[in-house]
GROMACS .gro file of C-alpha atoms in nm:
model
  243
    1UNK     CA    1  -6.606  -6.080  -7.316
    2UNK     CA    2  -6.291  -5.872  -7.197
    3UNK     CA    3  -6.205  -5.527  -7.115
    4UNK     CA    4  -5.916  -5.324  -7.205
    5UNK     CA    5  -5.812  -5.004  -7.235
    6UNK     CA    6  -5.530  -4.766  -7.260
    7UNK     CA    7  -5.468  -4.355  -7.215
    8UNK     CA    8  -5.240  -4.154  -7.422
    9UNK     CA    9  -5.071  -3.908  -7.188
   10UNK     CA   10  -4.741  -3.663  -7.249
   11UNK     CA   11  -4.620  -3.849  -6.934
   12UNK     CA   12  -4.651  -4.224  -7.076
   13UNK     CA   13  -4.934  -4.461  -7.156
   14UNK     CA   14  -5.089  -4.672  -6.898
   15UNK     CA   15  -5.272  -4.999  -7.014
   16UNK     CA   16  -5.535  -5.247  -6.816
   17UNK     CA   17  -5.674  -5.514  -6.951
   18UNK     CA   18  -5.854  -5.815  -6.761
   19UNK     CA   19  -5.783  -6.152  -6.764
   20UNK     CA   20  -6.151  -6.349  -6.816
   21UNK     CA   21  -6.272  -6.448  -7.203
   22UNK     CA   22  -6.525  -6.683  -7.121
   23UNK     CA   23  -6.818  -6.677  -6.843
   24UNK     CA   24  -7.149  -6.820  -6.729
   25UNK     CA   25  -7.299  -7.015  -6.503
   26UNK     CA   26  -7.044  -7.332  -6.496
   27UNK     CA   27  -6.768  -7.269  -6.777
   28UNK     CA   28  -6.565  -6.894  -6.641
   29UNK     CA   29  -6.171  -6.968  -6.807
   30UNK     CA   30  -5.893  -6.665  -6.780
   31UNK     CA   31  -5.606  -6.596  -6.976
   32UNK     CA   32  -5.359  -6.315  -7.051
   33UNK     CA   33  -5.474  -6.077  -7.270
   34UNK     CA   34  -5.168  -5.809  -7.202
   35UNK     CA   35  -4.841  -5.848  -7.410
   36UNK     CA   36  -4.509  -5.687  -7.351
   37UNK     CA   37  -4.164  -5.639  -7.568
   38UNK     CA   38  -3.920  -5.407  -7.388
   39UNK     CA   39  -3.546  -5.292  -7.553
   40UNK     CA   40  -3.429  -5.007  -7.218
   41UNK     CA   41  -3.384  -4.708  -7.331
   42UNK     CA   42  -3.464  -4.783  -7.660
   43UNK     CA   43  -3.861  -4.870  -7.729
   44UNK     CA   44  -4.105  -5.064  -7.479
   45UNK     CA   45  -4.453  -5.204  -7.658
   46UNK     CA   46  -4.766  -5.291  -7.514
   47UNK     CA   47  -5.070  -5.508  -7.680
   48UNK     CA   48  -5.381  -5.618  -7.535
   49UNK     CA   49  -5.607  -5.861  -7.742
   50UNK     CA   50  -6.020  -5.819  -7.665
   51UNK     CA   51  -6.180  -6.064  -7.997
   52UNK     CA   52  -6.154  -6.434  -8.122
   53UNK     CA   53  -5.918  -6.617  -7.860
   54UNK     CA   54  -5.738  -6.844  -8.108
   55UNK     CA   55  -5.732  -6.515  -8.390
   56UNK     CA   56  -5.579  -6.290  -8.130
   57UNK     CA   57  -5.340  -6.583  -8.004
   58UNK     CA   58  -5.180  -6.634  -8.370
   59UNK     CA   59  -5.128  -6.294  -8.344
   60UNK     CA   60  -4.887  -6.314  -8.056
   61UNK     CA   61  -4.715  -6.594  -8.168
   62UNK     CA   62  -4.618  -6.492  -8.527
   63UNK     CA   63  -4.530  -6.151  -8.374
   64UNK     CA   64  -4.329  -6.357  -8.115
   65UNK     CA   65  -4.197  -6.617  -8.386
   66UNK     CA   66  -4.036  -6.290  -8.624
   67UNK     CA   67  -3.820  -6.221  -8.326
   68UNK     CA   68  -3.701  -6.565  -8.231
   69UNK     CA   69  -3.636  -6.680  -8.534
   70UNK     CA   70  -3.582  -6.385  -8.792
   71UNK     CA   71  -3.554  -6.389  -9.162
   72UNK     CA   72  -3.420  -6.198  -9.439
   73UNK     CA   73  -3.670  -5.900  -9.528
   74UNK     CA   74  -3.871  -5.953  -9.297
   75UNK     CA   75  -3.931  -5.696  -8.997
   76UNK     CA   76  -3.992  -5.720  -8.600
   77UNK     CA   77  -4.087  -5.531  -8.316
   78UNK     CA   78  -3.730  -5.496  -8.212
   79UNK     CA   79  -3.608  -5.334  -8.587
   80UNK     CA   80  -3.904  -5.137  -8.675
   81UNK     CA   81  -3.763  -4.817  -8.737
   82UNK     CA   82  -4.113  -4.642  -8.563
   83UNK     CA   83  -4.396  -4.684  -8.403
   84UNK     CA   84  -4.633  -4.624  -8.714
   85UNK     CA   85  -4.413  -4.906  -8.867
   86UNK     CA   86  -4.507  -5.191  -8.553
   87UNK     CA   87  -4.824  -5.067  -8.617
   88UNK     CA   88  -4.854  -5.192  -8.965
   89UNK     CA   89  -4.636  -5.462  -8.868
   90UNK     CA   90  -4.906  -5.591  -8.621
   91UNK     CA   91  -5.192  -5.494  -8.870
   92UNK     CA   92  -5.039  -5.706  -9.134
   93UNK     CA   93  -5.007  -6.081  -8.847
   94UNK     CA   94  -5.390  -5.959  -8.799
   95UNK     CA   95  -5.431  -6.009  -9.157
   96UNK     CA   96  -5.232  -6.312  -9.249
   97UNK     CA   97  -5.413  -6.519  -8.969
   98UNK     CA   98  -5.780  -6.362  -9.056
   99UNK     CA   99  -5.657  -6.488  -9.381
  100UNK     CA  100  -5.586  -6.804  -9.304
  101UNK     CA  101  -5.833  -6.890  -9.033
  102UNK     CA  102  -6.077  -6.644  -9.081
  103UNK     CA  103  -6.301  -6.849  -9.410
  104UNK     CA  104  -6.260  -7.152  -9.248
  105UNK     CA  105  -6.393  -6.975  -8.865
  106UNK     CA  106  -6.670  -6.826  -9.119
  107UNK     CA  107  -6.812  -7.128  -9.244
  108UNK     CA  108  -6.836  -7.231  -8.918
  109UNK     CA  109  -7.062  -6.996  -8.813
  110UNK     CA  110  -6.818  -6.850  -8.534
  111UNK     CA  111  -6.637  -6.434  -8.544
  112UNK     CA  112  -6.296  -6.386  -8.644
  113UNK     CA  113  -6.358  -6.073  -8.525
  114UNK     CA  114  -6.030  -5.935  -8.307
  115UNK     CA  115  -5.889  -5.630  -8.186
  116UNK     CA  116  -5.553  -5.497  -8.061
  117UNK     CA  117  -5.464  -5.189  -7.856
  118UNK     CA  118  -5.114  -5.109  -7.993
  119UNK     CA  119  -4.899  -4.831  -7.680
  120UNK     CA  120  -4.572  -4.787  -7.750
  121UNK     CA  121  -4.265  -4.580  -7.773
  122UNK     CA  122  -3.945  -4.584  -7.943
  123UNK     CA  123  -3.605  -4.366  -7.850
  124UNK     CA  124  -3.618  -4.036  -8.038
  125UNK     CA  125  -4.027  -4.031  -8.035
  126UNK     CA  126  -4.274  -3.926  -7.799
  127UNK     CA  127  -4.555  -4.240  -7.708
  128UNK     CA  128  -4.807  -4.369  -7.899
  129UNK     CA  129  -5.159  -4.581  -7.905
  130UNK     CA  130  -5.310  -4.720  -8.166
  131UNK     CA  131  -5.608  -4.913  -8.231
  132UNK     CA  132  -5.563  -5.251  -8.450
  133UNK     CA  133  -5.878  -5.375  -8.657
  134UNK     CA  134  -5.960  -5.717  -8.752
  135UNK     CA  135  -5.877  -5.643  -9.139
  136UNK     CA  136  -5.547  -5.510  -9.003
  137UNK     CA  137  -5.593  -5.088  -9.052
  138UNK     CA  138  -5.543  -4.875  -8.752
  139UNK     CA  139  -5.623  -4.557  -8.555
  140UNK     CA  140  -5.430  -4.385  -8.371
  141UNK     CA  141  -5.526  -4.181  -8.028
  142UNK     CA  142  -5.517  -3.796  -8.105
  143UNK     CA  143  -5.545  -3.545  -7.829
  144UNK     CA  144  -5.878  -3.464  -7.913
  145UNK     CA  145  -5.931  -3.854  -7.771
  146UNK     CA  146  -5.662  -4.008  -7.589
  147UNK     CA  147  -5.724  -4.318  -7.472
  148UNK     CA  148  -5.895  -4.599  -7.643
  149UNK     CA  149  -6.157  -4.877  -7.484
  150UNK     CA  150  -6.146  -5.291  -7.643
  151UNK     CA  151  -6.473  -5.551  -7.499
  152UNK     CA  152  -6.710  -5.390  -7.240
  153UNK     CA  153  -6.647  -5.056  -7.283
  154UNK     CA  154  -6.970  -4.863  -7.148
  155UNK     CA  155  -6.940  -4.836  -6.810
  156UNK     CA  156  -6.584  -4.752  -6.741
  157UNK     CA  157  -6.620  -4.447  -7.011
  158UNK     CA  158  -6.808  -4.159  -6.802
  159UNK     CA  159  -6.485  -4.109  -6.538
  160UNK     CA  160  -6.231  -4.112  -6.882
  161UNK     CA  161  -6.485  -3.903  -7.049
  162UNK     CA  162  -6.481  -3.648  -6.767
  163UNK     CA  163  -6.099  -3.692  -6.616
  164UNK     CA  164  -5.818  -3.778  -6.895
  165UNK     CA  165  -5.670  -3.529  -7.122
  166UNK     CA  166  -5.312  -3.544  -7.264
  167UNK     CA  167  -5.231  -3.273  -6.937
  168UNK     CA  168  -5.332  -3.539  -6.700
  169UNK     CA  169  -5.046  -3.696  -6.440
  170UNK     CA  170  -4.933  -3.948  -6.501
  171UNK     CA  171  -5.011  -4.122  -6.119
  172UNK     CA  172  -5.364  -3.966  -6.193
  173UNK     CA  173  -5.401  -4.150  -6.511
  174UNK     CA  174  -5.308  -4.488  -6.354
  175UNK     CA  175  -5.588  -4.460  -6.094
  176UNK     CA  176  -5.828  -4.351  -6.343
  177UNK     CA  177  -5.841  -4.651  -6.570
  178UNK     CA  178  -5.861  -4.881  -6.218
  179UNK     CA  179  -6.191  -4.659  -6.159
  180UNK     CA  180  -6.301  -4.751  -6.498
  181UNK     CA  181  -6.224  -5.116  -6.527
  182UNK     CA  182  -6.377  -5.107  -6.127
  183UNK     CA  183  -6.708  -5.015  -6.246
  184UNK     CA  184  -6.727  -5.251  -6.522
  185UNK     CA  185  -6.615  -5.517  -6.280
  186UNK     CA  186  -6.920  -5.446  -6.123
  187UNK     CA  187  -7.134  -5.419  -6.403
  188UNK     CA  188  -7.085  -5.697  -6.629
  189UNK     CA  189  -7.012  -6.041  -6.462
  190UNK     CA  190  -6.836  -6.157  -6.844
  191UNK     CA  191  -6.521  -5.878  -6.660
  192UNK     CA  192  -6.317  -6.062  -6.429
  193UNK     CA  193  -6.007  -5.984  -6.218
  194UNK     CA  194  -5.631  -6.062  -6.239
  195UNK     CA  195  -5.584  -5.716  -6.377
  196UNK     CA  196  -5.260  -5.661  -6.588
  197UNK     CA  197  -5.171  -5.354  -6.572
  198UNK     CA  198  -4.868  -5.172  -6.721
  199UNK     CA  199  -4.711  -4.839  -6.761
  200UNK     CA  200  -4.454  -4.600  -7.003
  201UNK     CA  201  -4.306  -4.364  -6.876
  202UNK     CA  202  -4.225  -4.072  -7.144
  203UNK     CA  203  -3.896  -3.934  -7.001
  204UNK     CA  204  -3.718  -4.322  -6.950
  205UNK     CA  205  -3.847  -4.529  -7.258
  206UNK     CA  206  -3.931  -4.801  -7.003
  207UNK     CA  207  -4.184  -4.987  -6.907
  208UNK     CA  208  -4.174  -4.909  -6.535
  209UNK     CA  209  -4.493  -5.062  -6.400
  210UNK     CA  210  -4.619  -5.389  -6.459
  211UNK     CA  211  -4.769  -5.618  -6.239
  212UNK     CA  212  -5.102  -5.869  -6.241
  213UNK     CA  213  -5.344  -5.736  -5.961
  214UNK     CA  214  -5.494  -6.021  -5.765
  215UNK     CA  215  -5.852  -6.034  -5.687
  216UNK     CA  216  -5.787  -5.987  -5.264
  217UNK     CA  217  -5.503  -5.683  -5.417
  218UNK     CA  218  -5.583  -5.470  -5.033
  219UNK     CA  219  -5.501  -5.136  -5.235
  220UNK     CA  220  -5.719  -5.209  -5.518
  221UNK     CA  221  -6.013  -5.380  -5.294
  222UNK     CA  222  -5.963  -5.005  -5.080
  223UNK     CA  223  -5.943  -4.789  -5.387
  224UNK     CA  224  -6.290  -4.902  -5.464
  225UNK     CA  225  -6.438  -4.936  -5.207
  226UNK     CA  226  -6.354  -4.514  -5.143
  227UNK     CA  227  -6.470  -4.473  -5.479
  228UNK     CA  228  -6.801  -4.614  -5.425
  229UNK     CA  229  -6.801  -4.444  -5.088
  230UNK     CA  230  -6.752  -4.144  -5.217
  231UNK     CA  231  -7.029  -4.161  -5.558
  232UNK     CA  232  -7.277  -4.208  -5.300
  233UNK     CA  233  -7.205  -3.926  -5.083
  234UNK     CA  234  -7.188  -3.738  -5.401
  235UNK     CA  235  -7.521  -3.865  -5.545
  236UNK     CA  236  -7.675  -3.818  -5.149
  237UNK     CA  237  -7.533  -3.430  -5.253
  238UNK     CA  238  -7.754  -3.373  -5.564
  239UNK     CA  239  -8.060  -3.500  -5.396
  240UNK     CA  240  -8.107  -3.108  -5.312
  241UNK     CA  241  -8.121  -3.031  -5.652
  242UNK     CA  242  -8.366  -2.934  -5.849
  243UNK     CA  243  -8.428  -2.914  -6.277
   0.00000   0.00000   0.00000
């Protein structure tokens, strides 16, 4: 299982993913689910993946292969003129991989279902956020729904619904994303550390934060403990209210 979330804010884009892909009593695997591409001042792209690991790895590899070994007539993440076109390129890559491996996986009773969150900004345009599905089709985040989640999303959704709007400051968005992840980590063992955080700042058209948050990260532990204390305090205040 996994949990990835991305916020589309006026000040920029916030992306956060865990790294756990398999969980059991004696079987835990960790893989990076966040992938980034950047040309400072021109474009910044972040993708996060969920679903069949072989499928999503193949999609990421195909996208990178087209960048490393470009062929005439084939657009890449670095040549696409807009983020909408980038989303189409990612969707095309998903269809290629699904057509190649999907039937075989289905024949063996395995699911090929996969999804990708795509966040990015191109020079001359605003930050955009897309959710690409297994069929290669996609939807875009709007002012009414300024965030996307994939994977184990239910535990981390309430805080996003209560806090996030397009006008939410970037730093507040980062905190909300981390608390959303913390709530999921607390409630589901199939989501696990370390975390990968990527932040695109609209005014810079670049990835201004890109770091891994390890299990013993002091700041994250302090944030988690403070959130738990705040919730306990708020709950104590509620006990005097009768409905």
